[in-house]
Coordinates of C-alpha atoms and ligand atoms in Angstrom, one line a residue:
M15 CA 90.8 -61.7 262.3
K16 CA 87.8 -62.7 260.4
A17 CA 86.7 -66.1 258.8
R18 CA 86.1 -65.4 255.2
I19 CA 85.1 -68.6 252.8
I20 CA 87.8 -68.5 249.8
G21 CA 86.0 -71.9 248.0
T22 CA 82.9 -73.5 248.0
G23 CA 82.5 -77.6 246.4
S24 CA 80.1 -80.2 246.5
A25 CA 79.9 -84.0 246.3
L26 CA 76.7 -86.1 245.0
P27 CA 76.7 -89.7 244.4
P28 CA 75.1 -90.1 241.0
K29 CA 72.4 -92.8 241.5
V30 CA 69.1 -90.6 242.0
V31 CA 65.7 -92.2 244.0
T32 CA 62.8 -91.3 243.3
N33 CA 59.1 -91.4 245.2
D34 CA 58.3 -93.6 242.9
D35 CA 60.8 -96.4 243.2
L36 CA 60.5 -96.0 247.2
A37 CA 56.6 -96.8 246.7
K38 CA 57.7 -99.9 245.0
I39 CA 59.5 -100.8 248.7
V40 CA 57.3 -99.3 251.3
D41 CA 53.6 -98.1 251.2
T42 CA 54.3 -94.7 250.3
N43 CA 53.5 -92.8 247.5
D44 CA 54.8 -89.4 245.6
A45 CA 52.2 -87.2 246.6
W46 CA 52.5 -88.0 250.2
I47 CA 56.2 -87.1 250.2
R48 CA 56.3 -84.4 248.2
E49 CA 53.6 -82.5 250.1
R50 CA 54.6 -83.5 253.8
T51 CA 58.1 -82.8 253.2
G52 CA 59.0 -81.2 249.7
I53 CA 61.0 -83.8 248.6
Q54 CA 61.3 -85.7 245.2
E55 CA 64.1 -87.7 244.5
R56 CA 67.7 -87.9 246.9
R57 CA 70.7 -89.2 246.1
V58 CA 72.2 -92.9 247.3
S59 CA 75.8 -93.8 247.5
D60 CA 76.6 -97.3 246.7
A61 CA 77.6 -100.6 249.3
A62 CA 81.4 -99.3 248.9
V63 CA 81.4 -95.8 248.9
A64 CA 82.2 -93.8 252.3
T65 CA 81.1 -91.0 253.8
S66 CA 85.1 -89.7 253.5
D67 CA 84.8 -90.8 249.1
L68 CA 82.4 -87.7 249.1
A69 CA 83.9 -85.8 251.2
A70 CA 87.4 -86.0 249.4
L71 CA 85.1 -85.2 245.9
A72 CA 83.7 -82.0 247.4
A73 CA 87.3 -81.1 249.3
E74 CA 89.1 -81.1 246.0
K75 CA 86.6 -78.7 244.3
A76 CA 86.9 -76.2 247.2
L77 CA 90.6 -76.5 247.5
K78 CA 90.5 -76.0 243.2
A79 CA 88.2 -73.0 243.9
S80 CA 90.1 -71.6 246.8
G81 CA 93.0 -71.6 244.9
L82 CA 94.8 -73.4 247.8
K83 CA 97.2 -76.3 247.6
P84 CA 96.3 -79.5 250.4
E85 CA 99.7 -78.4 251.9
E86 CA 98.5 -74.9 252.8
L87 CA 95.3 -76.1 255.0
E88 CA 96.4 -76.0 259.0
L89 CA 93.4 -77.9 260.6
I90 CA 90.5 -80.7 258.7
I91 CA 87.4 -80.6 260.1
V92 CA 84.9 -83.1 259.2
C93 CA 81.4 -82.7 260.4
T94 CA 79.2 -86.2 260.5
C95 CA 77.4 -88.7 261.7
S96 CA 78.0 -91.1 260.0
P97 CA 81.8 -91.1 259.8
D98 CA 83.8 -94.5 258.4
M99 CA 84.4 -96.1 260.9
L100 CA 85.1 -95.3 265.1
F101 CA 88.7 -94.5 264.8
P102 CA 90.7 -93.2 263.1
S103 CA 88.3 -89.8 262.3
T104 CA 86.9 -89.8 259.2
A105 CA 88.4 -86.2 259.1
C106 CA 91.9 -88.3 259.3
I107 CA 91.3 -90.3 256.7
L108 CA 90.4 -87.2 254.4
Q109 CA 93.9 -85.3 255.6
G110 CA 95.9 -88.6 254.5
S111 CA 93.8 -88.7 250.9
L112 CA 94.2 -85.3 250.0
K113 CA 98.2 -85.0 251.5
A114 CA 97.2 -81.9 253.8
V115 CA 100.4 -83.4 255.7
N116 CA 100.4 -80.1 257.3
A117 CA 96.9 -80.4 258.9
A118 CA 95.6 -81.5 262.4
A119 CA 92.4 -83.4 261.4
F120 CA 89.0 -83.9 264.0
D121 CA 85.8 -84.8 263.1
L122 CA 82.8 -83.1 264.6
S123 CA 79.5 -84.7 265.3
A124 CA 76.3 -82.7 265.8
A125 CA 74.3 -84.4 263.3
C126 CA 72.4 -82.6 261.5
S127 CA 73.9 -78.8 262.7
G128 CA 77.2 -80.0 261.8
F129 CA 78.4 -78.2 259.5
N130 CA 76.4 -74.6 261.5
F131 CA 78.7 -75.8 264.5
G132 CA 81.9 -76.7 262.2
L133 CA 81.3 -73.4 261.1
T134 CA 81.7 -71.3 264.4
T135 CA 84.6 -73.7 265.3
A136 CA 86.7 -73.0 262.2
A137 CA 85.9 -69.1 262.7
S138 CA 86.5 -69.0 266.4
F139 CA 90.7 -71.0 265.4
I140 CA 90.6 -67.9 262.9
E141 CA 89.2 -65.1 265.5
S142 CA 91.8 -66.2 267.8
G143 CA 94.6 -66.4 265.7
K144 CA 95.5 -70.1 265.9
F145 CA 95.2 -71.7 261.8
K146 CA 94.7 -69.5 258.8
N147 CA 93.4 -71.6 256.2
I148 CA 90.9 -74.4 257.5
L149 CA 89.0 -76.6 255.7
L150 CA 85.4 -77.6 256.7
V151 CA 83.9 -80.3 255.2
G152 CA 80.2 -81.4 256.6
A153 CA 79.5 -85.0 254.9
D154 CA 77.1 -87.9 255.6
T155 CA 75.8 -91.4 253.8
L156 CA 72.8 -91.8 256.0
T157 CA 71.2 -94.1 253.7
K158 CA 73.5 -96.6 255.0
Y159 CA 71.3 -96.6 258.5
L160 CA 68.2 -96.4 257.1
D161 CA 65.5 -98.6 257.8
W162 CA 63.6 -99.4 254.3
T163 CA 60.5 -100.8 255.7
D164 CA 60.4 -97.7 258.3
R165 CA 57.9 -95.2 255.4
S166 CA 58.3 -92.5 257.8
T167 CA 62.3 -91.9 257.5
C168 CA 63.5 -94.1 255.1
T169 CA 62.0 -91.3 252.5
L170 CA 63.4 -88.5 254.8
F171 CA 67.8 -89.0 253.8
G172 CA 70.1 -88.5 250.8
D173 CA 73.6 -89.2 251.0
G174 CA 75.8 -85.7 249.7
A175 CA 78.8 -83.7 251.2
G176 CA 79.6 -79.9 250.7
A177 CA 83.2 -79.0 251.6
V178 CA 84.6 -74.7 252.6
V179 CA 87.6 -73.2 252.5
L180 CA 88.0 -70.4 255.5
Q181 CA 91.0 -67.8 255.5
A182 CA 92.0 -65.4 258.0
T183 CA 91.0 -61.6 257.2
D184 CA 91.8 -58.3 258.2
R185 CA 88.9 -57.6 256.2
E186 CA 85.3 -57.1 258.2
V187 CA 83.9 -60.0 256.0
G188 CA 83.1 -63.6 256.4
V189 CA 81.6 -65.0 260.0
L190 CA 80.0 -61.9 261.9
T191 CA 78.8 -63.9 264.5
S192 CA 77.5 -67.1 265.4
F193 CA 75.3 -69.0 268.2
M194 CA 74.8 -72.7 268.3
M195 CA 73.4 -74.7 271.4
A196 CA 71.9 -77.8 272.9
E197 CA 69.2 -79.6 274.2
G198 CA 70.3 -82.9 275.2
Q199 CA 67.1 -83.9 277.2
L200 CA 65.2 -84.2 273.9
G201 CA 67.9 -86.5 272.2
P202 CA 65.4 -89.7 272.3
V203 CA 63.8 -88.3 269.4
L204 CA 65.9 -88.6 267.2
T205 CA 68.5 -91.6 267.7
M206 CA 71.0 -93.8 265.7
P207 CA 71.1 -96.3 268.9
G208 CA 73.2 -99.1 267.9
G209 CA 76.9 -99.6 267.2
G210 CA 78.2 -97.2 270.0
S211 CA 79.9 -98.1 273.5
R212 CA 76.1 -98.6 274.6
D213 CA 74.8 -101.3 272.4
P214 CA 78.4 -102.4 270.8
E215 CA 76.6 -105.5 269.1
E216 CA 73.9 -103.7 267.7
K217 CA 71.3 -104.9 269.9
N218 CA 69.4 -102.4 269.4
G219 CA 69.8 -101.8 265.3
R220 CA 71.7 -100.0 263.5
F221 CA 69.1 -97.6 262.4
I222 CA 67.6 -94.1 262.7
K223 CA 65.1 -93.7 265.2
M224 CA 62.5 -90.8 264.7
A225 CA 59.6 -88.8 266.7
G226 CA 59.1 -87.0 263.3
K227 CA 56.1 -84.6 265.3
E228 CA 58.7 -83.6 267.8
V229 CA 61.4 -83.1 265.6
F230 CA 59.6 -80.9 264.0
K231 CA 58.0 -79.0 266.7
F232 CA 61.3 -78.3 267.4
A233 CA 63.0 -77.3 263.9
V234 CA 60.4 -74.6 264.2
R235 CA 61.2 -73.1 267.2
V236 CA 65.2 -73.4 267.6
L237 CA 65.6 -72.2 264.1
E238 CA 63.9 -68.8 264.4
T239 CA 65.4 -68.8 268.3
S240 CA 68.9 -69.0 266.6
I241 CA 68.1 -66.5 263.9
K242 CA 66.8 -63.5 266.0
K243 CA 70.1 -64.8 268.6
I244 CA 72.4 -63.8 265.5
L245 CA 70.5 -60.8 264.4
E246 CA 70.3 -59.2 267.9
S247 CA 73.2 -59.8 268.6
T248 CA 74.3 -58.0 265.5
G249 CA 72.1 -55.3 265.3
K250 CA 71.1 -56.5 261.9
T251 CA 67.1 -56.8 260.8
V252 CA 65.6 -59.0 258.4
E253 CA 65.5 -56.6 256.0
E254 CA 69.4 -56.8 256.1
I255 CA 69.7 -60.5 254.7
D256 CA 70.2 -61.6 251.4
L257 CA 70.1 -65.1 251.6
F258 CA 68.4 -67.7 254.3
I259 CA 70.4 -71.0 253.3
P260 CA 68.7 -73.8 256.2
H261 CA 69.2 -76.9 257.0
Q262 CA 67.6 -79.1 254.0
A263 CA 65.2 -81.1 255.9
N264 CA 61.7 -80.2 255.3
V265 CA 60.0 -77.4 253.2
R266 CA 57.1 -77.2 255.7
I267 CA 59.8 -76.3 258.3
I268 CA 61.9 -73.5 256.0
D269 CA 58.0 -72.5 255.3
H270 CA 56.8 -72.0 258.6
V271 CA 59.5 -70.0 259.7
S272 CA 60.5 -68.2 256.5
K273 CA 56.8 -66.6 256.6
K274 CA 57.1 -66.3 261.0
M275 CA 60.3 -64.6 260.5
G276 CA 59.2 -61.9 257.2
L277 CA 61.9 -63.3 254.8
P278 CA 60.1 -63.4 251.1
K279 CA 60.5 -66.4 249.2
E280 CA 63.0 -65.3 247.0
K281 CA 65.5 -64.8 249.9
V282 CA 65.5 -68.6 250.9
Y283 CA 67.3 -71.0 249.3
V284 CA 65.9 -74.5 249.1
N285 CA 67.4 -77.5 247.1
L286 CA 65.6 -80.2 249.3
H287 CA 63.6 -81.4 246.4
K288 CA 66.9 -82.6 244.2
Y289 CA 68.4 -84.6 247.8
G290 CA 66.3 -85.1 250.7
N291 CA 67.9 -84.6 253.7
T292 CA 71.9 -84.8 253.6
S293 CA 72.7 -84.3 257.4
A294 CA 75.5 -82.1 257.9
A295 CA 76.2 -82.3 253.7
S296 CA 72.6 -79.5 253.5
V297 CA 73.9 -76.0 254.1
P298 CA 77.3 -76.8 252.4
I299 CA 75.6 -78.4 249.6
A300 CA 72.7 -75.4 249.2
L301 CA 75.7 -73.1 249.6
D302 CA 77.9 -74.3 246.4
E303 CA 74.3 -74.6 244.6
A304 CA 73.2 -71.0 244.9
L305 CA 77.2 -69.4 244.8
A306 CA 76.8 -71.5 241.4
E307 CA 73.4 -70.2 240.6
G308 CA 74.2 -66.7 240.9
R309 CA 72.7 -66.3 243.9
I310 CA 74.9 -64.9 246.2
K311 CA 77.2 -61.4 245.0
S312 CA 80.0 -60.1 247.1
G313 CA 79.0 -58.2 250.1
D314 CA 75.8 -60.2 250.6
L315 CA 74.9 -60.7 254.2
L316 CA 73.3 -64.7 254.3
I317 CA 72.5 -66.4 257.0
L318 CA 73.2 -70.0 257.4
S319 CA 71.3 -72.5 259.8
G320 CA 71.0 -76.3 261.4
F321 CA 69.1 -78.2 263.7
G322 CA 69.3 -81.8 264.0
A323 CA 69.9 -84.9 266.4
G324 CA 71.6 -84.1 270.0
L325 CA 69.1 -82.1 270.0
T326 CA 71.3 -79.4 268.8
Y327 CA 71.2 -76.2 266.2
G328 CA 73.1 -73.2 265.4
S329 CA 73.0 -70.3 262.7
N330 CA 76.5 -68.0 262.0
L331 CA 75.7 -64.5 259.6
V332 CA 78.0 -64.1 256.9
K333 CA 79.0 -61.4 255.1
W334 CA 80.5 -62.7 251.4
G335 CA 83.1 -61.1 250.2
Ligands
COA417 N1 54.1 -92.2 253.1 C1 52.8 -92.6 253.7 N2 52.6 -91.8 255.4 C2 53.2 -91.7 255.6 C3 54.6 -91.7 255.5 C4 55.1 -92.0 254.0 N3 56.6 -92.1 253.5 N4 55.2 -91.4 257.0 C5 54.4 -91.6 258.3 N5 53.2 -91.5 257.2 C6 51.9 -91.4 257.6 C7 52.2 -92.3 259.4 O1 52.1 -93.9 259.3 C8 50.6 -91.5 259.9 O2 49.4 -92.1 259.8 P1 48.3 -92.7 260.7 O3 48.1 -91.3 260.4 O4 47.5 -93.6 259.6 O5 49.2 -92.8 261.5 C9 50.6 -90.4 258.8 O6 51.0 -90.1 257.9 C10 50.6 -89.3 259.9 O7 52.1 -89.0 259.7 P2 52.7 -88.2 260.8 O8 53.7 -88.5 261.7 O9 51.8 -86.9 261.5 O10 52.9 -87.1 259.6 P3 53.9 -85.5 259.7 O11 52.7 -84.5 258.9 O12 53.9 -85.3 261.0 O13 55.4 -85.9 258.7 C11 57.3 -86.2 258.9 C12 56.3 -86.9 259.0 C13 58.1 -87.1 259.4 C14 57.2 -85.8 257.7 C15 57.4 -84.4 259.7 O14 56.6 -85.1 260.9 C16 58.7 -84.2 259.5 O15 59.0 -83.7 258.6 N6 59.3 -84.2 260.7 C17 60.7 -83.6 260.5 C18 61.8 -84.5 260.7 C19 63.3 -84.3 259.9 O16 63.8 -83.0 259.8 N7 63.7 -84.8 260.7 C20 65.5 -84.5 260.8 C21 65.7 -83.7 261.4 S1 67.6 -82.6 261.2

């Protein structure tokens, strides 16, 4: 059995915040943000909107595209590091709102690698024969956890959600192979320390803290590693890849790795100029948009890759069809 993607969807809050908007509240400017990150604008959700709200919008679109009814789902996985609350899980909240009455549901916490970890997890459930129809969502609202006085982080992130419906198939399509890994010893370079059991009163703050340069070095190293791992395990070459959909954090990370791997620009999908880093949502939003733009056709080989807090990283090789 293989896990095939039969529907995709995405959702972004309507409010656009440009680099110029940020320059009014923090000591930065449009030229710096564009040059150092590639980001031009990002979406920011209203105070009343939670991660599960964006997840539901994306999930409904993915379900519609798949032709499945909510009650046909057997499992819902929501990949997020900005859950609505500590419990119940955002996946259970989503299961309730979708009325997916026959589905188990749980959250997966791997920050910006979440969607790739989730895709590997969902595919493994399908390959084992345990489930046939799974809804996988990557959703985050990290703008709620930004220190708007810290220009080195508040310029980077945006909110959004992306979803896919996976179905069992006996054809050789879908998720062909996966790789995922963690380097927990590097965890302190990217944290949201407050609010957990170590610091329930948020004495250490409820904001993202990041050593940007360290994360940058990690990202370029592990993206290359994880691409090589999935190519090696299948005997495929870079030349056979039709589209690379990396986590959308910084265009310099993407350009550096693409160049090193010999992937030409037309085979690399980038939309971070519009949304910034939407964490676990970035890869499924990019996949949904690439499909809508006609960049993916049946039989294409895709590499989806993520990296993020943990630190974590992973890739999936997907044959579209
Ligand atoms: N506007 C203007 N200046 C800024 C700035 C901003 N938004 N952010 C940082 N700077 C300044 C710094 O204060 C520093 O000034 P100094 O030299 O006077 O001390 C200077 O720019 C260079 O900072 P530095 O951190 O060395 O820049 P950089 O080229 O490494 O870029 C990041 C910073 C954060 C954009 C980059 O390191 C990065 O993208 N890292 C990866 C982050 C990431 O992807 N995180 C998510 C992972 S899922």
